[in-house]
Coordinates of C-alpha atoms in Angstrom, one line a residue:
M1 CA 35.8 -13.7 -24.1
G2 CA 36.6 -10.4 -26.1
S3 CA 36.0 -7.0 -27.0
K4 CA 33.9 -5.0 -29.9
E5 CA 33.6 -1.7 -31.0
V6 CA 30.3 0.5 -31.3
K7 CA 29.7 3.0 -32.4
N8 CA 33.3 4.5 -31.0
K9 CA 32.9 2.4 -28.2
T10 CA 34.5 -0.5 -27.4
Y11 CA 33.2 -3.3 -25.0
D12 CA 33.7 -6.6 -23.8
C13 CA 32.2 -9.1 -25.7
I14 CA 30.3 -12.8 -24.5
H15 CA 30.5 -15.5 -27.2
F16 CA 28.4 -18.4 -27.8
W17 CA 31.6 -20.2 -26.4
D18 CA 31.6 -18.1 -23.2
F19 CA 27.8 -19.3 -22.3
P20 CA 27.3 -21.5 -19.2
H21 CA 27.1 -24.9 -20.6
I22 CA 23.6 -25.2 -19.6
M23 CA 22.7 -23.4 -22.6
T24 CA 21.2 -24.9 -25.6
I25 CA 21.6 -23.6 -29.4
N26 CA 19.4 -23.9 -31.8
L27 CA 21.7 -23.4 -35.0
D28 CA 20.3 -22.8 -38.8
V29 CA 18.9 -26.1 -40.0
V30 CA 21.2 -26.1 -43.4
F31 CA 23.8 -25.3 -41.5
R32 CA 23.4 -27.7 -38.8
K33 CA 23.1 -30.5 -41.1
E34 CA 26.1 -29.7 -42.4
F35 CA 28.4 -29.2 -39.2
I36 CA 27.0 -32.3 -38.2
K37 CA 27.6 -34.2 -41.2
K38 CA 31.4 -33.1 -41.3
A39 CA 31.6 -34.1 -37.8
I40 CA 30.5 -37.5 -38.7
I41 CA 32.5 -38.2 -41.4
F42 CA 35.6 -36.7 -39.3
F43 CA 35.2 -39.3 -36.5
G44 CA 34.2 -42.6 -39.0
N45 CA 30.6 -42.6 -38.1
S46 CA 28.0 -41.5 -36.1
L47 CA 28.8 -43.4 -33.0
K48 CA 32.4 -42.7 -33.0
A49 CA 31.5 -39.1 -32.8
G50 CA 29.0 -39.8 -29.9
N51 CA 31.0 -41.8 -28.0
F52 CA 34.0 -38.7 -28.3
L53 CA 31.1 -36.4 -26.8
E54 CA 30.3 -38.9 -24.0
K55 CA 33.6 -39.0 -23.0
K56 CA 33.9 -34.8 -22.7
A57 CA 30.3 -35.0 -20.9
G58 CA 32.1 -35.6 -17.4
K59 CA 33.4 -32.2 -17.5
Y60 CA 30.0 -31.0 -17.7
G61 CA 28.5 -33.3 -14.7
I62 CA 26.5 -35.1 -17.5
S63 CA 26.9 -38.9 -16.3
R64 CA 24.8 -40.4 -18.9
C65 CA 24.1 -39.6 -22.4
Y66 CA 22.9 -41.2 -25.5
I67 CA 24.9 -38.9 -28.1
G68 CA 25.5 -40.9 -31.3
S69 CA 21.6 -41.4 -31.9
H70 CA 21.0 -37.6 -31.6
L71 CA 24.2 -36.6 -33.9
R72 CA 22.0 -38.7 -36.4
H73 CA 18.9 -36.5 -36.1
Y74 CA 20.5 -33.7 -36.1
K75 CA 22.4 -34.5 -39.6
T76 CA 18.9 -35.6 -40.9
S77 CA 15.8 -33.9 -39.7
N78 CA 14.3 -30.3 -41.1
K79 CA 13.2 -29.8 -37.5
E80 CA 14.6 -27.8 -34.7
Y81 CA 16.7 -29.1 -32.2
Y82 CA 18.3 -27.2 -29.1
I83 CA 21.9 -28.6 -29.2
P84 CA 23.7 -28.6 -25.9
Q85 CA 26.1 -25.7 -25.8
W86 CA 29.3 -27.7 -24.7
M87 CA 28.5 -30.5 -27.4
I88 CA 28.6 -27.5 -30.5
N89 CA 32.4 -26.4 -28.6
E90 CA 33.7 -29.8 -28.1
L91 CA 32.9 -30.7 -32.2
A92 CA 34.2 -27.2 -33.0
L93 CA 37.5 -27.7 -31.1
K94 CA 38.0 -30.8 -32.5
L95 CA 37.2 -30.2 -35.7
K96 CA 39.1 -26.5 -36.0
Y97 CA 36.1 -25.5 -37.2
D98 CA 35.4 -21.4 -36.9
L99 CA 33.6 -20.5 -33.7
N100 CA 32.5 -17.5 -35.2
E101 CA 30.8 -18.8 -38.6
I102 CA 28.9 -20.8 -36.0
E103 CA 27.9 -17.5 -33.8
K104 CA 26.4 -16.1 -37.3
N105 CA 24.2 -19.4 -37.6
I106 CA 22.4 -19.4 -34.3
V107 CA 19.0 -19.0 -34.7
S108 CA 18.0 -19.0 -30.9
Y109 CA 19.0 -20.1 -27.4
R110 CA 17.9 -20.9 -24.0
S111 CA 18.5 -22.8 -20.8
S112 CA 17.2 -25.6 -19.4
G113 CA 14.0 -25.9 -21.5
G114 CA 13.3 -22.3 -20.3
A115 CA 12.3 -19.3 -22.7
S116 CA 14.1 -18.7 -26.1
I117 CA 16.0 -15.5 -27.3
I118 CA 15.3 -15.5 -30.6
N119 CA 17.0 -13.3 -33.4
P120 CA 19.9 -13.2 -30.4
I121 CA 22.0 -10.2 -30.3
L122 CA 25.8 -12.0 -30.5
P123 CA 28.1 -11.3 -29.3
V124 CA 26.4 -10.1 -26.3
K125 CA 28.0 -6.5 -25.5
V126 CA 28.6 -5.9 -21.9
T127 CA 27.4 -2.2 -22.5
P128 CA 26.3 0.0 -19.6
E129 CA 22.8 -1.5 -20.6
F130 CA 24.0 -4.9 -19.5
D131 CA 25.3 -3.4 -16.3
S132 CA 21.9 -2.0 -15.2
I133 CA 20.3 -4.9 -16.1
L134 CA 21.8 -6.9 -13.0
V135 CA 21.7 -3.4 -11.0
H136 CA 18.0 -3.7 -11.3
I137 CA 17.7 -7.2 -10.3
M138 CA 19.5 -6.7 -7.3
C139 CA 17.1 -3.9 -6.2
D140 CA 13.8 -4.6 -7.4
G141 CA 14.6 -8.4 -8.8
T142 CA 15.2 -11.8 -7.9
D143 CA 16.8 -14.8 -9.1
K144 CA 14.4 -17.0 -7.6
R145 CA 12.1 -19.1 -9.9
N146 CA 9.0 -18.1 -10.4
K147 CA 5.5 -18.8 -13.0
N148 CA 7.1 -15.9 -15.4
G149 CA 10.7 -17.3 -15.3
A150 CA 14.0 -17.8 -13.8
A151 CA 14.1 -14.8 -12.2
S152 CA 12.2 -11.3 -12.2
Y153 CA 11.5 -7.7 -12.1
S154 CA 9.3 -5.8 -10.2
Q155 CA 8.0 -2.2 -11.1
H156 CA 4.8 -0.6 -10.6
N157 CA 5.6 2.0 -12.9
A158 CA 4.8 1.0 -16.1
Y159 CA 7.3 3.0 -18.0
G160 CA 9.9 1.7 -16.0
K161 CA 8.4 -1.8 -16.3
L162 CA 8.4 -0.9 -20.3
N163 CA 11.9 0.4 -20.1
F164 CA 13.7 -2.5 -18.4
Y165 CA 12.1 -5.1 -20.9
K166 CA 13.7 -2.9 -23.4
K167 CA 16.7 -3.1 -22.2
L168 CA 16.8 -6.7 -21.6
T169 CA 16.1 -6.7 -25.5
N170 CA 18.5 -4.3 -26.6
V171 CA 21.2 -6.5 -24.9
F172 CA 20.0 -9.8 -25.7
G173 CA 17.5 -10.1 -28.5
D174 CA 13.7 -10.8 -28.2
I175 CA 12.4 -13.3 -25.8
H176 CA 9.9 -16.1 -26.7
P177 CA 7.4 -15.8 -25.6
P178 CA 7.4 -12.3 -24.4
S179 CA 8.0 -11.8 -20.8
F180 CA 6.0 -8.5 -20.6
S181 CA 2.5 -7.4 -20.4
N182 CA 0.6 -4.2 -20.5
D183 CA -1.9 -5.9 -17.8
R184 CA -2.0 -5.5 -14.1
I185 CA 1.1 -7.9 -13.6
H186 CA 3.9 -5.9 -12.3
D187 CA 6.5 -8.2 -12.6
V188 CA 8.7 -8.5 -16.0
G189 CA 10.0 -12.2 -16.3
I190 CA 13.9 -12.9 -17.3
P191 CA 14.8 -16.1 -19.2
K192 CA 17.1 -17.9 -17.2
A193 CA 19.1 -17.8 -20.1
I194 CA 19.7 -14.4 -19.2
I195 CA 20.2 -14.8 -15.8
S196 CA 22.8 -17.3 -16.4
I197 CA 24.9 -15.5 -18.6
I198 CA 25.1 -12.2 -16.5
K199 CA 25.6 -14.4 -13.5
N200 CA 28.5 -16.6 -15.5
Y201 CA 30.0 -13.5 -16.3
Y202 CA 30.3 -11.9 -13.2
S203 CA 31.0 -14.9 -11.9
I204 CA 28.5 -14.0 -8.8
R205 CA 26.0 -16.9 -7.1
S206 CA 23.3 -14.7 -6.3
C207 CA 21.4 -11.4 -7.0
G208 CA 19.1 -11.4 -4.7
T209 CA 18.6 -8.0 -2.7
Y210 CA 19.7 -9.0 0.7
E211 CA 22.4 -11.5 -0.3
S212 CA 23.8 -9.8 -3.5
S213 CA 27.1 -7.6 -3.8
F214 CA 28.3 -5.5 -7.1
P215 CA 30.8 -7.2 -8.8
K216 CA 34.4 -5.6 -7.8
T217 CA 34.9 -4.4 -11.5
F218 CA 31.7 -2.2 -11.0
L219 CA 34.2 0.5 -9.3
Y220 CA 36.8 0.7 -11.9
K221 CA 34.3 1.0 -14.8
S222 CA 34.0 4.0 -17.1
K223 CA 32.2 7.1 -16.3
E224 CA 29.1 5.6 -18.7
H225 CA 28.8 2.2 -17.2
K226 CA 29.2 3.8 -13.5
L227 CA 26.2 6.4 -14.1
A228 CA 24.4 3.4 -15.7
I229 CA 24.9 1.9 -12.7
L230 CA 23.8 5.2 -10.4
C231 CA 20.8 5.9 -12.6
A232 CA 19.1 2.2 -12.2
F233 CA 19.6 1.8 -8.3
I234 CA 17.9 5.5 -8.3
V235 CA 15.3 4.0 -10.2
D236 CA 14.4 1.4 -7.8
E237 CA 15.7 2.5 -4.4
G238 CA 15.6 6.1 -5.0
C239 CA 13.2 8.7 -3.6
I240 CA 13.4 12.9 -3.8
Y241 CA 11.7 15.3 -1.3
D242 CA 14.1 17.7 -0.4
T243 CA 17.1 16.0 -1.8
L244 CA 18.1 12.7 -3.2
S245 CA 18.1 9.8 -1.0
I246 CA 18.9 6.0 -1.7
R247 CA 18.2 3.5 0.6
V248 CA 18.1 -0.7 1.1
A249 CA 18.2 -3.1 3.2
N250 CA 22.3 -4.3 2.1
I251 CA 25.0 -2.7 3.6
R252 CA 27.6 -4.0 1.3
L253 CA 25.4 -2.5 -1.7
I254 CA 25.0 1.0 -0.3
K255 CA 29.1 1.0 0.5
S256 CA 29.7 0.4 -3.2
L257 CA 27.0 2.4 -4.6
R258 CA 27.9 5.6 -2.7
K259 CA 32.0 5.1 -3.5
I260 CA 30.9 4.7 -7.3
A261 CA 28.7 8.3 -6.7
L262 CA 32.1 10.0 -5.3
S263 CA 34.1 8.6 -7.8
L264 CA 31.7 10.3 -10.5
G265 CA 32.1 13.8 -8.5
Y266 CA 28.7 13.7 -6.6
H267 CA 28.8 15.4 -3.1
C268 CA 27.6 12.5 -0.9
H269 CA 26.7 12.5 3.1
K270 CA 27.2 9.9 5.2
I271 CA 25.7 6.6 5.4
K272 CA 23.1 6.4 7.9
V273 CA 21.0 3.3 9.2
V274 CA 17.5 3.4 10.5
R275 CA 14.9 0.5 11.0
D276 CA 11.7 0.2 8.9
W277 CA 8.2 -0.7 10.6
N278 CA 9.3 -4.5 11.1
G279 CA 12.9 -3.4 12.7
T280 CA 14.9 -4.0 9.1
Y281 CA 18.0 -2.2 9.2
I282 CA 17.8 -0.3 6.2
Y283 CA 20.9 2.0 5.4
G284 CA 21.3 4.8 2.9
F285 CA 22.8 8.2 2.0
N286 CA 21.2 11.3 0.4
V287 CA 23.0 13.2 -2.7
S288 CA 23.5 17.0 -2.4
N289 CA 20.9 19.3 -4.4
Y290 CA 23.9 20.9 -6.4
S291 CA 25.1 17.5 -7.4
L292 CA 21.7 16.7 -8.9
K293 CA 22.6 19.2 -11.6
K294 CA 25.7 18.1 -12.4
M295 CA 24.2 14.2 -12.5
K296 CA 21.4 15.4 -14.8
K297 CA 23.8 16.7 -17.3
D298 CA 26.0 14.2 -16.9
A299 CA 23.6 12.5 -17.9
I300 CA 22.5 14.1 -20.8
I301 CA 25.4 14.2 -22.0
M302 CA 25.7 10.2 -21.8
H303 CA 22.2 9.8 -23.5
P304 CA 21.5 13.2 -25.0
L305 CA 17.5 14.0 -25.5
P306 CA 16.0 13.4 -28.8
R307 CA 15.7 16.4 -30.6
I308 CA 11.7 17.9 -31.2
N309 CA 11.6 19.6 -35.0

């Protein structure tokens, strides 16, 4: 992990070597051939290089592999290959190769044959948008595998659906094949690579609405991050009649969200419990109307509206 300044703001960074080991990396062909060639020369031949990696494989829960022959293909072929992240990592560390140089030559990456992230933004920066993606999944998404990917986000509003997809591409890069459609399908597929990176970074097991919890670090984030977290939650679970009401069937999420809202200076009523039509307990709280003006002002300061000439 590291940090990087973006427009005078410093964010945590997730480099490719921080990725879960299930990730596979597609390197620039010319760079890959040269990198593997240096590795083979370092060990003496592809068999010895393969034996080195096979010994390391057990550390990642891989019991059987034939790496020597793979390395020969990686060195000579002009085809694209998705190489296990752990394999590149282990070779680079042994060769004392510059990891940042490798990162600059990543063309795309994916996880276990899922959709690829092409034109990747690396390192991945933990911006407010990054955090809001996790919140959207916890509210109106699922991390259970389906036909569109390893996870999905459901949104009936066309603008809301497009906005979520843009968050994915702004943070990670382009998705191939695209998981967004303008037709009547309400779901946006989330590549397994993205969900794996988010869950790995925050050390969480599930993003499901009923069983998930906010990462503890959410409560200590900057104002910009907290506002993004709150706004994402409101988009999915908020409702405005006489006042803003936020409700969800997860007491842990609603308690954490209320703490975040209070820390931003918004007046929040106490949490109330009701039962929906099928008997499920729903937990929620209201935000006072006078706090809505402050919330709007804060949001505009953080994300100014475009000027119209």
